[in-house]
Amino acid sequence: MEIIPEGKHFRLVHESELPEILVTLERYLPESLKFHQTIKTYLNDRIWDFKFYVAKDWPEKPIILHFPGCTLAPHNNIYQTLGIFCPSAHIEHIDMMRTENVLIDWQKPMYLNFTHIAIMNRLDDFYSKFGVMERLSGDIYVCKKLNAELELEPLPEDAEMRLLTLDNVQGIHELYPANEIECVRLFDILVRKLPGLGIFRKDTNELAAWMVHSYYGAMFSMQTRPDYRRMGYGIRLAKSLTQLVIERGYTPFVVIRPGNDASRNLYTKLGYEKAFETCRVRMTPDCYEDSTVGTISNSSYAKFPPLPQGECVIVAGRKVGPGYSQSQTVDEGIEDMLAEKCDIRSDEARPKTTTDEGIGEDK
């Protein structure tokens, strides 16, 4: 699609500017960590073709965007899903988004991947007047120093841990609970360019558990098949991948759902500490009809995914999803998207499957 060179308040960044932008973002760590490492992996490995935009008064107004916000976008339109960063100390600059009508069409649904809670609250101050903001919350945990002294029991004799290969891509994407948001081609690129580890059965070569380094520097999901829970695979994968991520010059972090004690205990053992609160958001205008939202093309883009219904969906200051209650929680392990598979089909048409992140059982 056509790339917009300039918005009302933002301009497209030339690649040569990105190293200097990284330096500016370092002033705002850890809040800027996800955006900082998205640019870093873009420069180092070109995982995905992101378009970065900064405020026209950058860096005096330190607000930055990237499109798309994840690797699947509705209607082939990268401008319906975005990433955004603005330091909480300068949160007033988020108000520029109110009148940014060139890059963003506020009459269409927007999808934002995990973003600092202060940014989402500021956006909701104006968006709640004409639309619904559905939230899925998470806490960012950062590893500044790996607990290398943590001793783990050896793997069973019939299992081994090794790097993932291209032969594993389709299988790990199918297990990935948010595969309506990230496309299979992304996993092909991740396995080629970034560290990814799996635990395999030696006799059958079956992949029992896996974890990869993401395009924004996080520990990108962990999946453990049901037959292989309670074997210590989760913490072993997390420790090994954390070390690999550090060796590549990145700061490992994960997103953990509030109330997920198993995941929090696992990562605090490894040396992770909570940095800030975040949430993933779907923004839908009141007037928008969501009965059909396009078709899945043969490219890397798909339909606009809804957030999970009836499971910890919070709509700020307005209504909530069906069946919502304050006491509901979903143990989704350390999956960085913190969502069930975002299947847009009806409940009747949806296959009866179980999302397995493995952490609740794999201690």
CSV table of C-alpha atoms in Angstrom, one decimal:
chain,number,residue,atom,x,y,z
A,1,MET,CA,0.0,0.0,0.0
A,2,GLU,CA,1.0,3.6,-0.3
A,3,ILE,CA,3.2,4.9,2.5
A,4,ILE,CA,2.2,8.3,3.9
A,5,PRO,CA,5.2,10.6,4.1
A,6,GLU,CA,3.8,13.0,6.6
A,7,GLY,CA,0.9,13.3,9.0
A,8,LYS,CA,-0.6,16.3,10.6
A,9,HIS,CA,1.8,16.2,13.5
A,10,PHE,CA,4.3,13.5,12.5
A,11,ARG,CA,6.8,12.8,9.8
A,12,LEU,CA,8.2,9.6,8.4
A,13,VAL,CA,11.7,8.8,9.7
A,14,HIS,CA,14.5,8.0,7.3
A,15,GLU,CA,16.5,4.9,8.3
A,16,SER,CA,19.6,7.0,8.8
A,17,GLU,CA,17.9,8.8,11.7
A,18,LEU,CA,17.1,5.6,13.7
A,19,PRO,CA,20.5,5.3,15.5
A,20,GLU,CA,20.1,8.8,16.9
A,21,ILE,CA,16.5,8.1,17.8
A,22,LEU,CA,17.7,5.1,19.8
A,23,VAL,CA,20.0,7.3,21.8
A,24,THR,CA,17.1,9.6,22.6
A,25,LEU,CA,14.9,6.7,23.7
A,26,GLU,CA,17.6,5.5,26.0
A,27,ARG,CA,16.9,8.5,28.2
A,28,TYR,CA,13.4,7.1,28.9
A,29,LEU,CA,14.3,3.5,29.8
A,30,PRO,CA,12.7,1.3,31.0
A,31,GLU,CA,9.4,2.8,29.8
A,32,SER,CA,10.8,3.0,26.2
A,33,LEU,CA,12.2,-0.5,26.3
A,34,LYS,CA,9.8,-2.2,23.9
A,35,PHE,CA,10.0,0.6,21.3
A,36,HIS,CA,13.7,0.9,21.7
A,37,GLN,CA,14.3,-2.8,21.0
A,38,THR,CA,11.9,-2.8,18.1
A,39,ILE,CA,14.1,-0.2,16.4
A,40,LYS,CA,17.2,-2.1,17.4
A,41,THR,CA,16.0,-5.4,15.9
A,42,TYR,CA,14.9,-3.6,12.8
A,43,LEU,CA,18.4,-2.1,12.3
A,44,ASN,CA,20.2,-5.3,13.2
A,45,ASP,CA,18.1,-8.0,11.6
A,46,ARG,CA,15.3,-6.3,9.6
A,47,ILE,CA,12.7,-8.6,11.1
A,48,TRP,CA,9.7,-6.7,9.7
A,49,ASP,CA,9.2,-3.7,7.4
A,50,PHE,CA,8.0,-1.1,10.0
A,51,LYS,CA,7.5,2.5,9.2
A,52,PHE,CA,8.5,4.9,12.0
A,53,TYR,CA,7.2,8.4,12.5
A,54,VAL,CA,8.3,11.0,15.0
A,55,ALA,CA,6.6,14.3,16.1
A,56,LYS,CA,7.6,17.2,13.8
A,57,ASP,CA,9.1,18.8,16.9
A,58,TRP,CA,11.1,15.7,17.9
A,59,PRO,CA,12.9,15.3,20.3
A,60,GLU,CA,11.4,18.3,22.1
A,61,LYS,CA,8.1,16.5,21.8
A,62,PRO,CA,9.3,12.9,22.4
A,63,ILE,CA,6.4,10.9,20.9
A,64,ILE,CA,7.1,8.2,18.3
A,65,LEU,CA,4.9,5.8,16.3
A,66,HIS,CA,5.4,2.7,14.2
A,67,PHE,CA,3.1,1.1,11.7
A,68,PRO,CA,2.1,-1.7,11.7
A,69,GLY,CA,1.9,-2.3,15.4
A,70,CYS,CA,2.0,-6.1,14.8
A,71,THR,CA,2.5,-8.2,11.7
A,72,LEU,CA,-1.1,-8.8,10.8
A,73,ALA,CA,-3.2,-5.8,9.8
A,74,PRO,CA,-6.9,-5.6,8.7
A,75,HIS,CA,-7.7,-4.9,5.1
A,76,ASN,CA,-4.0,-4.8,4.2
A,77,ASN,CA,-3.9,-1.4,6.0
A,78,ILE,CA,-0.9,-1.0,8.2
A,79,TYR,CA,-2.3,2.2,9.5
A,80,GLN,CA,-5.0,0.4,11.5
A,81,THR,CA,-2.5,-1.1,13.9
A,82,LEU,CA,0.2,0.9,15.6
A,83,GLY,CA,2.9,1.1,18.2
A,84,ILE,CA,3.3,4.2,20.2
A,85,PHE,CA,5.7,5.6,22.8
A,86,CYS,CA,5.7,8.8,24.8
A,87,PRO,CA,7.4,9.1,28.2
A,88,SER,CA,5.0,9.4,31.1
A,89,ALA,CA,6.8,12.6,32.2
A,90,HIS,CA,5.7,14.2,28.9
A,91,ILE,CA,2.4,12.5,28.6
A,92,GLU,CA,0.6,15.7,27.5
A,93,HIS,CA,2.1,15.2,24.0
A,94,ILE,CA,-0.2,12.2,23.5
A,95,ASP,CA,-3.0,14.9,23.0
A,96,MET,CA,-1.6,15.4,19.5
A,97,MET,CA,-3.2,12.1,18.6
A,98,ARG,CA,-6.6,13.7,19.0
A,99,THR,CA,-6.2,15.7,15.8
A,100,GLU,CA,-3.9,13.3,13.9
A,101,ASN,CA,-6.3,12.6,11.0
A,102,VAL,CA,-3.8,11.9,8.2
A,103,LEU,CA,-2.0,8.8,9.5
A,104,ILE,CA,-5.0,7.6,11.5
A,105,ASP,CA,-8.7,7.3,10.6
A,106,TRP,CA,-10.4,7.4,14.0
A,107,GLN,CA,-13.7,6.2,12.4
A,108,LYS,CA,-12.1,2.8,11.8
A,109,PRO,CA,-11.0,0.3,14.5
A,110,MET,CA,-7.5,0.6,15.7
A,111,TYR,CA,-5.3,-2.1,17.3
A,112,LEU,CA,-2.5,-1.2,19.7
A,113,ASN,CA,-0.1,-3.9,20.9
A,114,PHE,CA,1.2,-3.7,24.6
A,115,THR,CA,1.7,-0.1,25.5
A,116,HIS,CA,2.4,1.8,28.7
A,117,ILE,CA,-0.7,2.2,30.8
A,118,ALA,CA,-0.3,6.0,31.0
A,119,ILE,CA,-0.4,6.3,27.2
A,120,MET,CA,-3.6,4.2,27.0
A,121,ASN,CA,-5.3,6.3,29.8
A,122,ARG,CA,-4.5,9.5,28.0
A,123,LEU,CA,-5.8,8.2,24.7
A,124,ASP,CA,-9.0,7.1,26.4
A,125,ASP,CA,-9.6,10.6,27.7
A,126,PHE,CA,-10.7,11.6,24.2
A,127,TYR,CA,-11.5,8.3,22.6
A,128,SER,CA,-14.2,7.3,25.1
A,129,LYS,CA,-16.3,10.2,23.8
A,130,PHE,CA,-17.0,8.4,20.5
A,131,GLY,CA,-15.6,4.8,20.8
A,132,VAL,CA,-14.9,1.8,23.0
A,133,MET,CA,-11.4,0.9,24.2
A,134,GLU,CA,-11.1,-2.7,25.2
A,135,ARG,CA,-8.1,-3.5,27.3
A,136,LEU,CA,-6.1,-6.6,28.1
A,137,SER,CA,-3.7,-5.8,30.9
A,138,GLY,CA,-0.1,-7.1,31.7
A,139,ASP,CA,2.9,-6.2,33.7
A,140,ILE,CA,6.3,-5.7,32.1
A,141,TYR,CA,9.0,-7.6,33.9
A,142,VAL,CA,12.6,-6.8,33.0
A,143,CYS,CA,15.8,-8.9,33.6
A,144,LYS,CA,18.7,-6.6,34.4
A,145,LYS,CA,20.9,-9.5,35.7
A,146,LEU,CA,20.2,-13.1,35.1
A,147,ASN,CA,20.4,-15.3,38.2
A,148,ALA,CA,23.0,-17.6,36.8
A,149,GLU,CA,23.4,-19.4,40.1
A,150,LEU,CA,19.9,-20.9,39.9
A,151,GLU,CA,20.4,-24.7,39.6
A,152,LEU,CA,18.0,-26.7,37.5
A,153,GLU,CA,17.5,-30.4,37.4
A,154,PRO,CA,18.8,-32.0,34.2
A,155,LEU,CA,16.5,-32.8,31.4
A,156,PRO,CA,15.1,-36.4,31.2
A,157,GLU,CA,17.3,-38.7,29.2
A,158,ASP,CA,14.8,-38.9,26.4
A,159,ALA,CA,14.7,-35.1,25.8
A,160,GLU,CA,17.1,-32.5,24.5
A,161,MET,CA,17.1,-28.7,24.1
A,162,ARG,CA,18.3,-27.2,20.8
A,163,LEU,CA,17.8,-24.3,18.4
A,164,LEU,CA,14.5,-24.2,16.5
A,165,THR,CA,14.7,-24.7,12.7
A,166,LEU,CA,12.5,-23.8,9.8
A,167,ASP,CA,10.9,-27.3,10.0
A,168,ASN,CA,9.4,-26.2,13.3
A,169,VAL,CA,7.8,-22.9,12.1
A,170,GLN,CA,4.3,-24.1,11.1
A,171,GLY,CA,4.0,-26.1,14.3
A,172,ILE,CA,5.0,-23.3,16.6
A,173,HIS,CA,2.7,-20.9,14.8
A,174,GLU,CA,-0.3,-23.2,15.2
A,175,LEU,CA,0.4,-23.5,18.9
A,176,TYR,CA,0.9,-19.7,19.3
A,177,PRO,CA,-2.3,-18.5,21.0
A,178,ALA,CA,-2.3,-15.1,19.3
A,179,ASN,CA,-1.7,-16.3,15.8
A,180,GLU,CA,-4.5,-14.1,14.5
A,181,ILE,CA,-2.2,-11.1,15.3
A,182,GLU,CA,1.2,-12.4,14.2
A,183,CYS,CA,1.6,-14.2,10.9
A,184,VAL,CA,3.4,-17.5,10.1
A,185,ARG,CA,5.9,-15.6,7.9
A,186,LEU,CA,7.0,-13.7,11.0
A,187,PHE,CA,8.0,-17.0,12.8
A,188,ASP,CA,9.9,-18.1,9.7
A,189,ILE,CA,11.9,-14.9,9.9
A,190,LEU,CA,12.4,-15.1,13.7
A,191,VAL,CA,13.7,-18.7,13.5
A,192,ARG,CA,16.1,-17.6,10.7
A,193,LYS,CA,17.5,-14.5,12.4
A,194,LEU,CA,16.8,-14.5,16.2
A,195,PRO,CA,17.4,-17.1,18.9
A,196,GLY,CA,14.7,-19.7,19.4
A,197,LEU,CA,14.9,-22.8,21.5
A,198,GLY,CA,12.9,-26.0,21.7
A,199,ILE,CA,12.9,-29.1,23.8
A,200,PHE,CA,12.5,-32.2,21.7
A,201,ARG,CA,11.9,-35.9,22.3
A,202,LYS,CA,15.0,-37.7,21.1
A,203,ASP,CA,13.1,-40.8,19.8
A,204,THR,CA,10.4,-39.1,17.8
A,205,ASN,CA,11.8,-35.6,17.4
A,206,GLU,CA,8.5,-34.2,18.7
A,207,LEU,CA,8.7,-30.6,19.8
A,208,ALA,CA,7.5,-30.6,23.4
A,209,ALA,CA,8.1,-26.9,24.3
A,210,TRP,CA,9.4,-23.8,22.6
A,211,MET,CA,10.3,-20.1,23.1
A,212,VAL,CA,11.7,-17.4,20.8
A,213,HIS,CA,13.2,-13.9,20.9
A,214,SER,CA,10.7,-11.4,19.4
A,215,TYR,CA,11.0,-8.6,17.0
A,216,TYR,CA,10.7,-6.1,19.9
A,217,GLY,CA,13.3,-7.7,22.1
A,218,ALA,CA,10.9,-9.6,24.4
A,219,MET,CA,10.8,-13.3,25.3
A,220,PHE,CA,8.2,-14.1,22.6
A,221,SER,CA,5.8,-16.7,24.0
A,222,MET,CA,6.4,-20.0,25.5
A,223,GLN,CA,4.3,-23.0,24.6
A,224,THR,CA,4.4,-26.5,26.3
A,225,ARG,CA,2.3,-29.3,25.0
A,226,PRO,CA,0.0,-30.8,27.6
A,227,ASP,CA,1.8,-34.2,27.7
A,228,TYR,CA,5.0,-32.5,28.7
A,229,ARG,CA,4.0,-30.3,31.6
A,230,ARG,CA,5.5,-30.5,35.1
A,231,MET,CA,8.9,-31.5,33.7
A,232,GLY,CA,10.7,-28.2,34.3
A,233,TYR,CA,10.8,-27.3,30.6
A,234,GLY,CA,9.5,-23.8,31.1
A,235,ILE,CA,12.1,-22.4,33.4
A,236,ARG,CA,14.9,-24.2,31.5
A,237,LEU,CA,13.8,-22.6,28.2
A,238,ALA,CA,13.4,-19.2,29.9
A,239,LYS,CA,16.8,-19.3,31.6
A,240,SER,CA,18.6,-20.4,28.4
A,241,LEU,CA,16.9,-17.9,26.1
A,242,THR,CA,17.4,-15.0,28.6
A,243,GLN,CA,21.1,-15.7,28.4
A,244,LEU,CA,21.1,-15.7,24.6
A,245,VAL,CA,19.2,-12.5,24.5
A,246,ILE,CA,21.6,-10.8,26.8
A,247,GLU,CA,24.6,-12.1,24.8
A,248,ARG,CA,23.0,-10.4,21.7
A,249,GLY,CA,23.0,-7.0,23.5
A,250,TYR,CA,19.3,-6.9,24.3
A,251,THR,CA,17.5,-6.4,27.7
A,252,PRO,CA,15.2,-9.4,28.2
A,253,PHE,CA,11.6,-8.7,29.3
A,254,VAL,CA,8.3,-10.4,29.4
A,255,VAL,CA,4.7,-9.4,29.8
A,256,ILE,CA,2.9,-11.2,32.7
A,257,ARG,CA,-0.9,-11.1,33.3
A,258,PRO,CA,-1.8,-9.8,36.7
A,259,GLY,CA,-2.7,-12.7,39.0
A,260,ASN,CA,-0.5,-15.1,37.1
A,261,ASP,CA,1.5,-16.1,40.1
A,262,ALA,CA,3.1,-19.1,38.4
A,263,SER,CA,4.7,-17.0,35.7
A,264,ARG,CA,5.7,-14.2,38.1
A,265,ASN,CA,7.4,-16.7,40.4
A,266,LEU,CA,9.2,-18.4,37.5
A,267,TYR,CA,10.7,-15.1,36.2
A,268,THR,CA,11.5,-13.6,39.6
A,269,LYS,CA,13.6,-16.7,40.3
A,270,LEU,CA,15.5,-15.8,37.1
A,271,GLY,CA,16.1,-12.2,38.2
A,272,TYR,CA,13.2,-10.4,36.5
A,273,GLU,CA,11.7,-7.4,38.2
A,274,LYS,CA,8.4,-5.5,37.5
A,275,ALA,CA,9.1,-2.3,35.6
A,276,PHE,CA,5.6,-0.9,34.7
A,277,GLU,CA,2.0,-1.7,33.8
A,278,THR,CA,0.9,-2.1,30.2
A,279,CYS,CA,-2.1,-3.1,28.2
A,280,ARG,CA,-3.1,-4.3,24.7
A,281,VAL,CA,-6.0,-2.4,23.2
A,282,ARG,CA,-8.7,-2.7,20.6
A,283,MET,CA,-10.3,0.6,19.8
A,284,THR,CA,-13.7,0.5,18.1
A,285,PRO,CA,-15.8,3.6,17.2
A,286,ASP,CA,-19.4,3.5,18.4
A,287,CYS,CA,-20.7,3.7,14.8
A,288,TYR,CA,-18.6,0.9,13.5
A,289,GLU,CA,-20.3,-2.3,12.3
A,290,ASP,CA,-18.1,-5.3,13.0
A,291,SER,CA,-20.1,-8.0,11.3
A,292,THR,CA,-17.6,-8.4,8.4
A,293,VAL,CA,-14.1,-6.9,8.5
A,294,GLY,CA,-12.6,-8.2,5.3
A,295,THR,CA,-11.1,-11.5,4.2
A,296,ILE,CA,-7.8,-13.2,4.8
A,297,SER,CA,-5.6,-12.5,1.8
A,298,ASN,CA,-2.8,-14.7,0.5
A,299,SER,CA,-0.4,-12.1,1.8
A,300,SER,CA,0.7,-11.7,5.4
A,301,TYR,CA,-2.4,-9.7,6.5
A,302,ALA,CA,-5.6,-10.8,7.9
A,303,LYS,CA,-8.9,-9.7,9.6
A,304,PHE,CA,-9.0,-7.3,12.5
A,305,PRO,CA,-8.8,-9.6,15.6
A,306,PRO,CA,-11.1,-9.1,18.6
A,307,LEU,CA,-9.8,-9.3,22.1
A,308,PRO,CA,-10.9,-12.4,24.0
A,309,GLN,CA,-14.5,-12.2,25.0
A,310,GLY,CA,-15.6,-12.8,28.6
A,311,GLU,CA,-12.0,-13.1,29.9
A,312,CYS,CA,-10.5,-10.2,31.7
A,313,VAL,CA,-11.6,-7.7,29.1
A,314,ILE,CA,-11.7,-4.2,30.6
A,315,VAL,CA,-13.3,-1.3,28.7
A,316,ALA,CA,-12.0,1.9,30.3
A,317,GLY,CA,-14.7,4.1,31.7
A,318,ARG,CA,-17.4,2.4,29.6
A,319,LYS,CA,-18.8,-1.1,29.0
A,320,VAL,CA,-17.1,-4.5,29.2
A,321,GLY,CA,-17.2,-7.7,27.2
A,322,PRO,CA,-19.8,-10.4,27.8
A,323,GLY,CA,-19.5,-12.2,31.1
A,324,TYR,CA,-16.9,-10.0,32.5
A,325,SER,CA,-16.3,-9.9,36.2
A,326,GLN,CA,-13.6,-8.4,38.3
A,327,SER,CA,-12.6,-11.8,39.7
A,328,GLN,CA,-12.0,-13.5,36.3
A,329,THR,CA,-8.5,-14.4,35.4
A,330,VAL,CA,-6.9,-16.5,32.7
A,331,ASP,CA,-3.5,-18.2,33.3
A,332,GLU,CA,-1.8,-17.5,30.0
A,333,GLY,CA,1.7,-18.2,31.1
A,334,ILE,CA,4.4,-15.9,29.8
A,335,GLU,CA,2.8,-15.4,26.4
A,336,ASP,CA,3.8,-11.9,25.5
A,337,MET,CA,0.5,-11.1,23.8
A,338,LEU,CA,-1.4,-12.4,26.9
A,339,ALA,CA,-4.4,-13.4,24.9
A,340,GLU,CA,-6.2,-16.5,23.9
A,341,LYS,CA,-6.1,-17.3,20.2
A,342,CYS,CA,-7.9,-14.3,18.7
A,343,ASP,CA,-10.3,-16.3,16.6
A,344,ILE,CA,-12.9,-14.1,15.0
A,345,ARG,CA,-15.4,-16.9,14.3
A,346,SER,CA,-18.5,-17.4,16.4
A,347,ASP,CA,-18.4,-19.6,19.4
A,348,GLU,CA,-20.4,-22.3,17.6
A,349,ALA,CA,-18.0,-22.3,14.6
A,350,ARG,CA,-14.8,-22.2,16.7
A,351,PRO,CA,-13.0,-25.5,17.3
A,352,LYS,CA,-12.8,-26.7,20.9
A,353,THR,CA,-9.1,-26.3,21.7
A,354,THR,CA,-7.2,-25.5,24.8
A,355,THR,CA,-4.6,-22.8,25.0
A,356,ASP,CA,-1.5,-24.1,26.6
A,357,GLU,CA,1.3,-21.8,27.7
A,358,GLY,CA,2.7,-24.4,30.0
A,359,ILE,CA,3.7,-22.2,32.9
A,360,GLY,CA,0.8,-22.9,35.2
A,361,GLU,CA,1.9,-26.6,35.3
A,362,ASP,CA,5.5,-26.3,34.4
A,363,LYS,CA,7.2,-25.0,37.5
